[in-house]
mmCIF file of C-alpha atoms and ligand atoms in Angstrom:
data_model
loop_
_atom_site.group_PDB
_atom_site.id
_atom_site.type_symbol
_atom_site.label_atom_id
_atom_site.label_comp_id
_atom_site.label_asym_id
_atom_site.label_seq_id
_atom_site.Cartn_x
_atom_site.Cartn_y
_atom_site.Cartn_z
ATOM 1 C CA MET F 10 -108.290 50.128 -21.718
ATOM 2 C CA PRO F 11 -106.144 51.876 -19.087
ATOM 3 C CA VAL F 12 -102.378 52.075 -18.908
ATOM 4 C CA VAL F 13 -101.538 49.461 -16.260
ATOM 5 C CA THR F 14 -98.136 49.724 -14.587
ATOM 6 C CA SER F 15 -96.677 47.502 -11.884
ATOM 7 C CA VAL F 16 -94.133 49.090 -9.574
ATOM 8 C CA ILE F 17 -91.687 46.350 -8.686
ATOM 9 C CA ASN F 18 -88.360 45.551 -7.112
ATOM 10 C CA LEU F 19 -87.248 42.447 -5.238
ATOM 11 C CA LYS F 20 -85.600 44.706 -2.722
ATOM 12 C CA GLY F 21 -87.632 46.201 0.114
ATOM 13 C CA GLY F 22 -87.684 49.820 1.165
ATOM 14 C CA VAL F 23 -86.661 51.313 -2.190
ATOM 15 C CA GLY F 24 -89.705 53.582 -2.531
ATOM 16 C CA LYS F 25 -92.140 51.390 -4.489
ATOM 17 C CA THR F 26 -95.132 52.360 -2.367
ATOM 18 C CA THR F 27 -94.141 56.003 -2.052
ATOM 19 C CA ILE F 28 -93.755 56.366 -5.829
ATOM 20 C CA THR F 29 -96.986 54.440 -6.591
ATOM 21 C CA VAL F 30 -99.042 56.616 -4.251
ATOM 22 C CA ALA F 31 -97.391 59.850 -5.407
ATOM 23 C CA LEU F 32 -97.908 59.070 -9.111
ATOM 24 C CA ALA F 33 -101.545 58.244 -8.378
ATOM 25 C CA HIS F 34 -102.076 61.585 -6.625
ATOM 26 C CA PHE F 35 -100.415 63.628 -9.350
ATOM 27 C CA LEU F 36 -102.208 61.798 -12.173
ATOM 28 C CA ALA F 37 -105.577 62.321 -10.488
ATOM 29 C CA LEU F 38 -105.095 65.897 -9.316
ATOM 30 C CA GLU F 39 -102.788 67.555 -11.849
ATOM 31 C CA HIS F 40 -103.841 65.602 -14.931
ATOM 32 C CA ARG F 41 -107.473 64.851 -14.080
ATOM 33 C CA LYS F 42 -107.051 61.140 -14.830
ATOM 34 C CA ARG F 43 -109.217 58.381 -13.416
ATOM 35 C CA VAL F 44 -106.735 56.350 -11.398
ATOM 36 C CA LEU F 45 -106.915 53.020 -9.589
ATOM 37 C CA VAL F 46 -104.234 51.979 -7.103
ATOM 38 C CA ILE F 47 -104.092 48.228 -6.522
ATOM 39 C CA ASP F 48 -102.258 47.316 -3.326
ATOM 40 C CA LEU F 49 -100.860 43.810 -3.738
ATOM 41 C CA ASP F 50 -98.544 43.981 -0.744
ATOM 42 C CA PRO F 51 -99.679 42.263 2.485
ATOM 43 C CA GLN F 52 -97.812 44.982 4.381
ATOM 44 C CA THR F 53 -100.771 47.197 3.306
ATOM 45 C CA ASN F 54 -98.600 50.336 3.178
ATOM 46 C CA ALA F 55 -100.298 51.864 0.135
ATOM 47 C CA THR F 56 -103.701 51.049 1.623
ATOM 48 C CA VAL F 57 -103.103 52.756 4.968
ATOM 49 C CA SER F 58 -101.494 55.765 3.338
ATOM 50 C CA LEU F 59 -104.715 56.272 1.350
ATOM 51 C CA ILE F 60 -107.430 55.342 3.867
ATOM 52 C CA PRO F 61 -107.583 55.363 7.695
ATOM 53 C CA GLU F 62 -106.647 52.051 9.295
ATOM 54 C CA MET F 63 -110.064 51.656 10.919
ATOM 55 C CA GLU F 64 -111.750 51.856 7.549
ATOM 56 C CA TRP F 65 -109.394 49.217 6.176
ATOM 57 C CA LYS F 66 -110.144 46.875 9.105
ATOM 58 C CA ALA F 67 -113.889 47.041 8.561
ATOM 59 C CA ARG F 68 -113.445 46.274 4.886
ATOM 60 C CA ASP F 69 -111.030 43.443 5.508
ATOM 61 C CA GLU F 70 -113.391 41.771 7.968
ATOM 62 C CA SER F 71 -116.205 41.869 5.427
ATOM 63 C CA GLY F 72 -114.186 40.345 2.567
ATOM 64 C CA ARG F 73 -113.694 43.589 0.649
ATOM 65 C CA THR F 74 -109.899 43.452 0.159
ATOM 66 C CA ILE F 75 -107.537 41.598 -2.149
ATOM 67 C CA TYR F 76 -107.334 38.833 0.495
ATOM 68 C CA GLN F 77 -110.765 37.605 -0.517
ATOM 69 C CA LEU F 78 -109.726 37.277 -4.151
ATOM 70 C CA PHE F 79 -106.929 34.857 -3.281
ATOM 71 C CA ALA F 80 -108.944 33.102 -0.555
ATOM 72 C CA ASP F 81 -111.534 32.345 -3.250
ATOM 73 C CA GLN F 82 -108.829 30.626 -5.296
ATOM 74 C CA VAL F 83 -107.869 28.350 -2.442
ATOM 75 C CA LYS F 84 -111.359 27.685 -1.085
ATOM 76 C CA ARG F 85 -113.054 27.550 -4.490
ATOM 77 C CA THR F 86 -115.540 30.226 -3.469
ATOM 78 C CA THR F 87 -116.646 33.361 -5.370
ATOM 79 C CA ARG F 88 -117.090 35.980 -2.647
ATOM 80 C CA PHE F 89 -114.760 38.669 -4.035
ATOM 81 C CA ASP F 90 -116.580 41.454 -5.859
ATOM 82 C CA ALA F 91 -114.321 44.121 -7.390
ATOM 83 C CA ASP F 92 -117.060 46.744 -7.474
ATOM 84 C CA GLU F 93 -117.640 46.381 -3.745
ATOM 85 C CA ALA F 94 -113.972 46.090 -2.819
ATOM 86 C CA ILE F 95 -112.807 49.239 -4.627
ATOM 87 C CA LEU F 96 -112.972 52.432 -2.558
ATOM 88 C CA ARG F 97 -113.747 55.571 -4.529
ATOM 89 C CA ASP F 98 -112.196 59.051 -4.229
ATOM 90 C CA VAL F 99 -109.704 58.238 -1.469
ATOM 91 C CA SER F 100 -106.718 60.062 0.087
ATOM 92 C CA ASN F 101 -106.492 62.977 2.481
ATOM 93 C CA ILE F 102 -106.017 65.975 0.218
ATOM 94 C CA GLY F 103 -108.787 68.511 0.708
ATOM 95 C CA GLY F 104 -111.069 65.786 2.058
ATOM 96 C CA ASN F 105 -110.674 63.063 -0.576
ATOM 97 C CA VAL F 106 -109.296 63.159 -4.107
ATOM 98 C CA LYS F 107 -111.740 62.872 -6.973
ATOM 99 C CA GLY F 108 -110.763 60.132 -9.382
ATOM 100 C CA LEU F 109 -108.317 58.327 -7.101
ATOM 101 C CA ASP F 110 -109.629 54.858 -6.242
ATOM 102 C CA LEU F 111 -108.095 52.040 -4.222
ATOM 103 C CA LEU F 112 -108.321 48.270 -4.210
ATOM 104 C CA PRO F 113 -107.013 47.611 -0.694
ATOM 105 C CA SER F 114 -104.692 44.865 0.458
ATOM 106 C CA SER F 115 -104.782 42.803 3.630
ATOM 107 C CA LEU F 116 -102.365 41.506 6.257
ATOM 108 C CA ARG F 117 -104.160 38.184 5.922
ATOM 109 C CA LEU F 118 -102.739 37.876 2.412
ATOM 110 C CA ILE F 119 -99.468 36.605 3.943
ATOM 111 C CA LYS F 120 -101.033 33.312 5.006
ATOM 112 C CA ILE F 121 -103.170 32.696 1.971
ATOM 113 C CA GLN F 122 -100.401 33.464 -0.534
ATOM 114 C CA ASP F 123 -98.418 30.437 0.682
ATOM 115 C CA ARG F 124 -101.353 28.235 -0.204
ATOM 116 C CA VAL F 125 -101.828 29.927 -3.573
ATOM 117 C CA THR F 126 -98.123 29.430 -4.259
ATOM 118 C CA GLN F 127 -98.535 25.688 -3.760
ATOM 119 C CA LEU F 128 -101.070 25.652 -6.590
ATOM 120 C CA THR F 129 -98.720 27.390 -9.022
ATOM 121 C CA ASP F 130 -96.163 26.129 -11.520
ATOM 122 C CA PHE F 131 -93.434 28.774 -11.706
ATOM 123 C CA GLU F 132 -91.582 27.224 -14.655
ATOM 124 C CA GLY F 133 -94.083 27.487 -17.472
ATOM 125 C CA TYR F 134 -96.983 29.171 -15.612
ATOM 126 C CA GLU F 135 -99.401 26.608 -16.964
ATOM 127 C CA ARG F 136 -100.934 25.798 -13.588
ATOM 128 C CA GLY F 137 -102.155 28.107 -10.835
ATOM 129 C CA PRO F 138 -104.272 31.224 -10.380
ATOM 130 C CA ILE F 139 -102.073 33.517 -12.481
ATOM 131 C CA PHE F 140 -105.057 35.361 -13.949
ATOM 132 C CA ALA F 141 -107.278 35.641 -10.870
ATOM 133 C CA LEU F 142 -106.875 39.430 -10.659
ATOM 134 C CA ARG F 143 -107.389 39.891 -14.407
ATOM 135 C CA ASP F 144 -110.620 37.908 -14.366
ATOM 136 C CA ALA F 145 -111.929 39.658 -11.249
ATOM 137 C CA LEU F 146 -111.251 43.162 -12.610
ATOM 138 C CA ALA F 147 -112.380 42.626 -16.201
ATOM 139 C CA GLY F 148 -115.570 44.628 -15.641
ATOM 140 C CA VAL F 149 -114.014 47.601 -13.832
ATOM 141 C CA LEU F 150 -110.674 48.230 -15.607
ATOM 142 C CA PRO F 151 -112.152 49.942 -18.689
ATOM 143 C CA TYR F 152 -113.424 52.728 -16.415
ATOM 144 C CA TYR F 153 -109.868 53.920 -15.615
ATOM 145 C CA ASP F 154 -107.208 55.875 -17.486
ATOM 146 C CA HIS F 155 -104.379 54.622 -15.282
ATOM 147 C CA VAL F 156 -103.902 51.675 -12.969
ATOM 148 C CA LEU F 157 -100.863 51.588 -10.684
ATOM 149 C CA ILE F 158 -99.986 48.392 -8.867
ATOM 150 C CA ASP F 159 -97.957 48.501 -5.679
ATOM 151 C CA CYS F 160 -96.181 45.141 -5.494
ATOM 152 C CA PRO F 161 -94.557 43.399 -2.530
ATOM 153 C CA PRO F 162 -90.755 43.016 -2.639
ATOM 154 C CA SER F 163 -90.955 39.664 -4.425
ATOM 155 C CA LEU F 164 -91.978 38.124 -7.730
ATOM 156 C CA GLY F 165 -94.299 35.551 -6.197
ATOM 157 C CA ILE F 166 -97.784 34.598 -7.309
ATOM 158 C CA VAL F 167 -99.381 37.829 -6.032
ATOM 159 C CA THR F 168 -96.977 40.075 -7.985
ATOM 160 C CA LEU F 169 -97.416 37.846 -11.047
ATOM 161 C CA ASN F 170 -101.157 38.512 -10.876
ATOM 162 C CA GLY F 171 -100.310 42.204 -11.121
ATOM 163 C CA LEU F 172 -97.923 41.661 -14.017
ATOM 164 C CA ALA F 173 -100.571 39.578 -15.775
ATOM 165 C CA ILE F 174 -102.692 42.720 -16.222
ATOM 166 C CA SER F 175 -99.776 45.135 -16.724
ATOM 167 C CA SER F 176 -98.740 46.689 -19.996
ATOM 168 C CA SER F 177 -95.608 48.081 -18.353
ATOM 169 C CA TYR F 178 -93.543 48.161 -15.196
ATOM 170 C CA LEU F 179 -91.378 50.608 -13.310
ATOM 171 C CA VAL F 180 -88.383 49.733 -11.162
ATOM 172 C CA PRO F 181 -87.629 52.162 -8.329
ATOM 173 C CA VAL F 182 -83.981 51.925 -7.298
ATOM 174 C CA VAL F 183 -82.004 53.477 -4.468
ATOM 175 C CA PRO F 184 -78.636 54.468 -5.921
ATOM 176 C CA ASP F 185 -76.385 52.046 -4.056
ATOM 177 C CA ILE F 186 -74.345 49.083 -5.238
ATOM 178 C CA LEU F 187 -76.596 46.254 -4.028
ATOM 179 C CA SER F 188 -79.699 47.851 -5.489
ATOM 180 C CA VAL F 189 -78.069 48.253 -8.879
ATOM 181 C CA LEU F 190 -76.887 44.626 -8.861
ATOM 182 C CA GLY F 191 -80.479 43.605 -8.160
ATOM 183 C CA ILE F 192 -81.862 45.039 -11.414
ATOM 184 C CA PRO F 193 -80.927 42.321 -14.003
ATOM 185 C CA PRO F 194 -82.708 39.463 -12.169
ATOM 186 C CA ILE F 195 -85.930 41.515 -12.178
ATOM 187 C CA LEU F 196 -85.689 42.214 -15.913
ATOM 188 C CA ASP F 197 -84.988 38.519 -16.621
ATOM 189 C CA ARG F 198 -87.853 37.226 -14.496
ATOM 190 C CA VAL F 199 -90.426 39.621 -15.943
ATOM 191 C CA ASP F 200 -89.211 38.827 -19.442
ATOM 192 C CA HIS F 201 -89.564 35.085 -18.786
ATOM 193 C CA PHE F 202 -93.074 35.564 -17.378
ATOM 194 C CA GLY F 203 -94.078 37.720 -20.351
ATOM 195 C CA ARG F 204 -92.845 35.110 -22.836
ATOM 196 C CA CYS F 205 -94.537 32.204 -21.037
ATOM 197 C CA THR F 206 -97.877 34.014 -20.845
ATOM 198 C CA ARG F 207 -97.511 35.595 -24.315
ATOM 199 C CA ARG F 208 -97.774 39.145 -23.035
ATOM 200 C CA ASN F 209 -95.694 42.183 -23.826
ATOM 201 C CA ILE F 210 -94.830 43.787 -20.484
ATOM 202 C CA ARG F 211 -92.690 46.790 -21.261
ATOM 203 C CA ALA F 212 -89.918 47.894 -18.901
ATOM 204 C CA LEU F 213 -90.771 51.608 -18.782
ATOM 205 C CA GLY F 214 -87.663 52.476 -16.880
ATOM 206 C CA ILE F 215 -85.784 52.847 -13.647
ATOM 207 C CA VAL F 216 -86.798 55.565 -11.203
ATOM 208 C CA ILE F 217 -84.063 56.713 -8.882
ATOM 209 C CA SER F 218 -85.464 57.046 -5.411
ATOM 210 C CA LYS F 219 -84.312 58.586 -2.128
ATOM 211 C CA ILE F 220 -81.454 60.350 -3.887
ATOM 212 C CA ARG F 221 -79.071 62.503 -1.893
ATOM 213 C CA ALA F 222 -77.651 64.586 -4.698
ATOM 214 C CA GLN F 223 -74.808 65.913 -2.573
ATOM 215 C CA THR F 224 -73.493 62.388 -1.811
ATOM 216 C CA LEU F 225 -70.645 61.190 -3.996
ATOM 217 C CA LEU F 226 -71.774 57.540 -3.795
ATOM 218 C CA HIS F 227 -75.226 58.469 -5.072
ATOM 219 C CA THR F 228 -74.074 60.694 -7.947
ATOM 220 C CA GLU F 229 -71.555 58.040 -9.012
ATOM 221 C CA MET F 230 -74.219 55.313 -8.968
ATOM 222 C CA VAL F 231 -76.611 57.451 -10.999
ATOM 223 C CA ARG F 232 -73.859 58.028 -13.568
ATOM 224 C CA ARG F 233 -73.224 54.260 -13.757
ATOM 225 C CA LEU F 234 -76.922 53.489 -14.163
ATOM 226 C CA ARG F 235 -77.247 55.945 -17.012
ATOM 227 C CA GLU F 236 -74.146 54.464 -18.681
ATOM 228 C CA ASP F 237 -75.594 50.972 -18.371
ATOM 229 C CA PHE F 238 -78.611 52.242 -20.269
ATOM 230 C CA VAL F 239 -76.376 53.617 -23.014
ATOM 231 C CA GLU F 240 -74.774 50.171 -23.254
ATOM 232 C CA ARG F 241 -78.338 48.805 -23.543
ATOM 233 C CA ARG F 242 -78.132 46.593 -20.500
ATOM 234 C CA PHE F 243 -80.938 48.380 -18.694
ATOM 235 C CA PRO F 244 -84.141 50.170 -19.644
ATOM 236 C CA ILE F 245 -83.943 53.954 -19.509
ATOM 237 C CA VAL F 246 -83.342 55.787 -16.288
ATOM 238 C CA PHE F 247 -85.954 58.505 -15.773
ATOM 239 C CA GLU F 248 -84.514 62.034 -15.875
ATOM 240 C CA SER F 249 -86.616 63.024 -12.866
ATOM 241 C CA MET F 250 -85.454 61.588 -9.563
ATOM 242 C CA VAL F 251 -87.166 61.398 -6.187
ATOM 243 C CA PRO F 252 -85.070 63.199 -3.559
ATOM 244 C CA GLU F 253 -84.715 61.881 -0.034
ATOM 245 C CA SER F 254 -86.930 64.120 2.050
ATOM 246 C CA THR F 255 -88.695 63.919 5.387
ATOM 247 C CA HIS F 256 -91.631 65.670 3.788
ATOM 248 C CA ILE F 257 -92.049 62.757 1.345
ATOM 249 C CA ALA F 258 -91.834 60.233 4.204
ATOM 250 C CA GLU F 259 -94.445 62.187 6.188
ATOM 251 C CA ALA F 260 -96.805 62.272 3.198
ATOM 252 C CA ALA F 261 -97.748 58.670 4.090
ATOM 253 C CA ASP F 262 -99.809 60.010 7.018
ATOM 254 C CA VAL F 263 -103.386 59.902 5.763
ATOM 255 C CA MET F 264 -104.647 61.599 8.933
ATOM 256 C CA ALA F 265 -102.689 64.827 8.325
ATOM 257 C CA PRO F 266 -104.931 67.751 7.371
ATOM 258 C CA ILE F 267 -103.701 68.648 3.884
ATOM 259 C CA ASN F 268 -105.220 70.708 1.106
ATOM 260 C CA THR F 269 -102.780 70.649 -1.796
ATOM 261 C CA LEU F 270 -100.120 68.449 -3.361
ATOM 262 C CA GLN F 271 -97.602 71.184 -2.560
ATOM 263 C CA GLN F 272 -98.470 70.878 1.127
ATOM 264 C CA LYS F 273 -98.483 67.098 1.062
ATOM 265 C CA TYR F 274 -95.070 66.644 -0.542
ATOM 266 C CA GLY F 275 -93.334 69.930 0.271
ATOM 267 C CA SER F 276 -92.634 72.836 -2.057
ATOM 268 C CA PRO F 277 -90.240 74.086 -3.282
ATOM 269 C CA GLY F 278 -88.422 70.767 -3.703
ATOM 270 C CA PRO F 279 -90.078 67.322 -3.529
ATOM 271 C CA TYR F 280 -93.378 68.528 -5.013
ATOM 272 C CA GLU F 281 -91.642 69.840 -8.143
ATOM 273 C CA HIS F 282 -89.605 66.617 -8.563
ATOM 274 C CA LEU F 283 -92.688 64.399 -8.247
ATOM 275 C CA SER F 284 -94.670 66.599 -10.592
ATOM 276 C CA ALA F 285 -91.874 66.320 -13.182
ATOM 277 C CA LEU F 286 -91.677 62.550 -12.657
ATOM 278 C CA THR F 287 -95.401 62.256 -13.410
ATOM 279 C CA ARG F 288 -95.102 64.308 -16.613
ATOM 280 C CA GLU F 289 -92.192 62.109 -17.712
ATOM 281 C CA TYR F 290 -94.202 58.989 -16.860
ATOM 282 C CA LEU F 291 -97.028 60.190 -19.106
ATOM 283 C CA ILE F 292 -94.599 60.714 -21.984
ATOM 284 C CA HIS F 293 -93.119 57.210 -21.590
ATOM 285 C CA VAL F 294 -96.443 55.382 -21.384
ATOM 286 C CA ALA F 295 -97.684 57.181 -24.488
ATOM 287 C CA ARG F 296 -94.845 55.775 -26.587
HETATM 288 N N1 ATP D 18 -87.956 60.008 -1.153
HETATM 289 C C1 ATP D 18 -88.011 59.628 0.118
HETATM 290 N N2 ATP D 18 -87.501 60.403 1.101
HETATM 291 C C2 ATP D 18 -87.557 59.990 2.391
HETATM 292 N N3 ATP D 18 -88.097 58.836 2.802
HETATM 293 C C3 ATP D 18 -88.617 58.030 1.868
HETATM 294 C C4 ATP D 18 -88.612 58.376 0.482
HETATM 295 N N4 ATP D 18 -89.198 57.355 -0.206
HETATM 296 C C5 ATP D 18 -89.566 56.452 0.712
HETATM 297 N N5 ATP D 18 -89.219 56.839 1.955
HETATM 298 C C6 ATP D 18 -89.421 56.112 3.212
HETATM 299 O O1 ATP D 18 -88.675 54.910 3.148
HETATM 300 C C7 ATP D 18 -89.438 53.805 3.646
HETATM 301 C C8 ATP D 18 -89.626 52.785 2.536
HETATM 302 O O2 ATP D 18 -90.340 53.398 1.470
HETATM 303 P P1 ATP D 18 -91.489 52.601 0.705
HETATM 304 O O3 ATP D 18 -92.414 52.004 1.701
HETATM 305 O O4 ATP D 18 -92.033 53.493 -0.327
HETATM 306 O O5 ATP D 18 -90.592 51.468 0.041
HETATM 307 P P2 ATP D 18 -91.070 50.076 -0.598
HETATM 308 O O6 ATP D 18 -90.109 49.779 -1.681
HETATM 309 O O7 ATP D 18 -92.490 50.160 -0.936
HETATM 310 O O8 ATP D 18 -90.852 49.079 0.628
HETATM 311 P P3 ATP D 18 -91.430 47.587 0.749
HETATM 312 O O9 ATP D 18 -90.605 46.743 -0.150
HETATM 313 O O10 ATP D 18 -91.247 47.251 2.191
HETATM 314 O O11 ATP D 18 -92.854 47.618 0.329
HETATM 315 C C9 ATP D 18 -90.739 54.392 4.155
HETATM 316 O O12 ATP D 18 -90.622 54.638 5.526
HETATM 317 C C10 ATP D 18 -90.878 55.700 3.383
HETATM 318 O O13 ATP D 18 -91.607 56.668 4.093
HETATM 319 MG MG1 MG D 19 -94.097 48.968 -0.345
#
């Protein structure tokens, strides 16, 4: 079975999608892994940074996105077919990346997730479609080496579906005070979910994102985060950090003509940091 990692944080804009998509690219291209990105966020950011928007629209209209999976739960239908919904060899590098697949999300997920939420018991998780994603993907997951799940900035029923198939999770954090204060509630909630559903979901670590190394606030926050790990309050903080860089922000443009990871993320600089982050990720998941 693959290594399945959810990328989560309750806070928005901390780099969850950027890190998910970057890790997927590096795992597929530099490590020749078979990778599936699951976009669970109705904002569809991971989806439209991997495939052109027009392609997404056509798929969404024909029930080949994650929307259909949750619509089936509410309407008691069985239209979602993982094999049909997954796009193979996506992304823009050199005209599509071999081994990088995508299960796309949908804007329509916003509406349906409210109805799915009403079906769910969030105390003991004994009622509700917690395992809809697991059941739908049972036949396709064994094909992959790595699955990366881009979660919305919440721990609602859609994210829980991702956690229900995850062996681990990563928490991207921007090094500021509010982001750091937001970490313990995430750890507690995932821990509670893992205990209720009898699953071991390992906190792989914290990834520092959008770091400005020359800023005193940022370096001080990174120091504090690493100390909190030493005091065993937090999971480890990855050595590799993702620098703030316009090149990384621009990498979300799937229409840009790009041939290499160095071109996509910018080298020297961001490319080397992301490459190191991926190597570190592989070490942590192997433990
Ligand atoms: N390292 C970086 N350098 C510069 N810009 C970045 C970096 N990482 C992310 N961004 C930009 O910051 C914004 C938020 O990033 P991203 O979408 O990855 O965050 P997110 O946590 O997935 O947000 P959301 O919770 O809304 O899904 C985007 O515009 C993205 O391009
Ligand atoms: Mg996102």
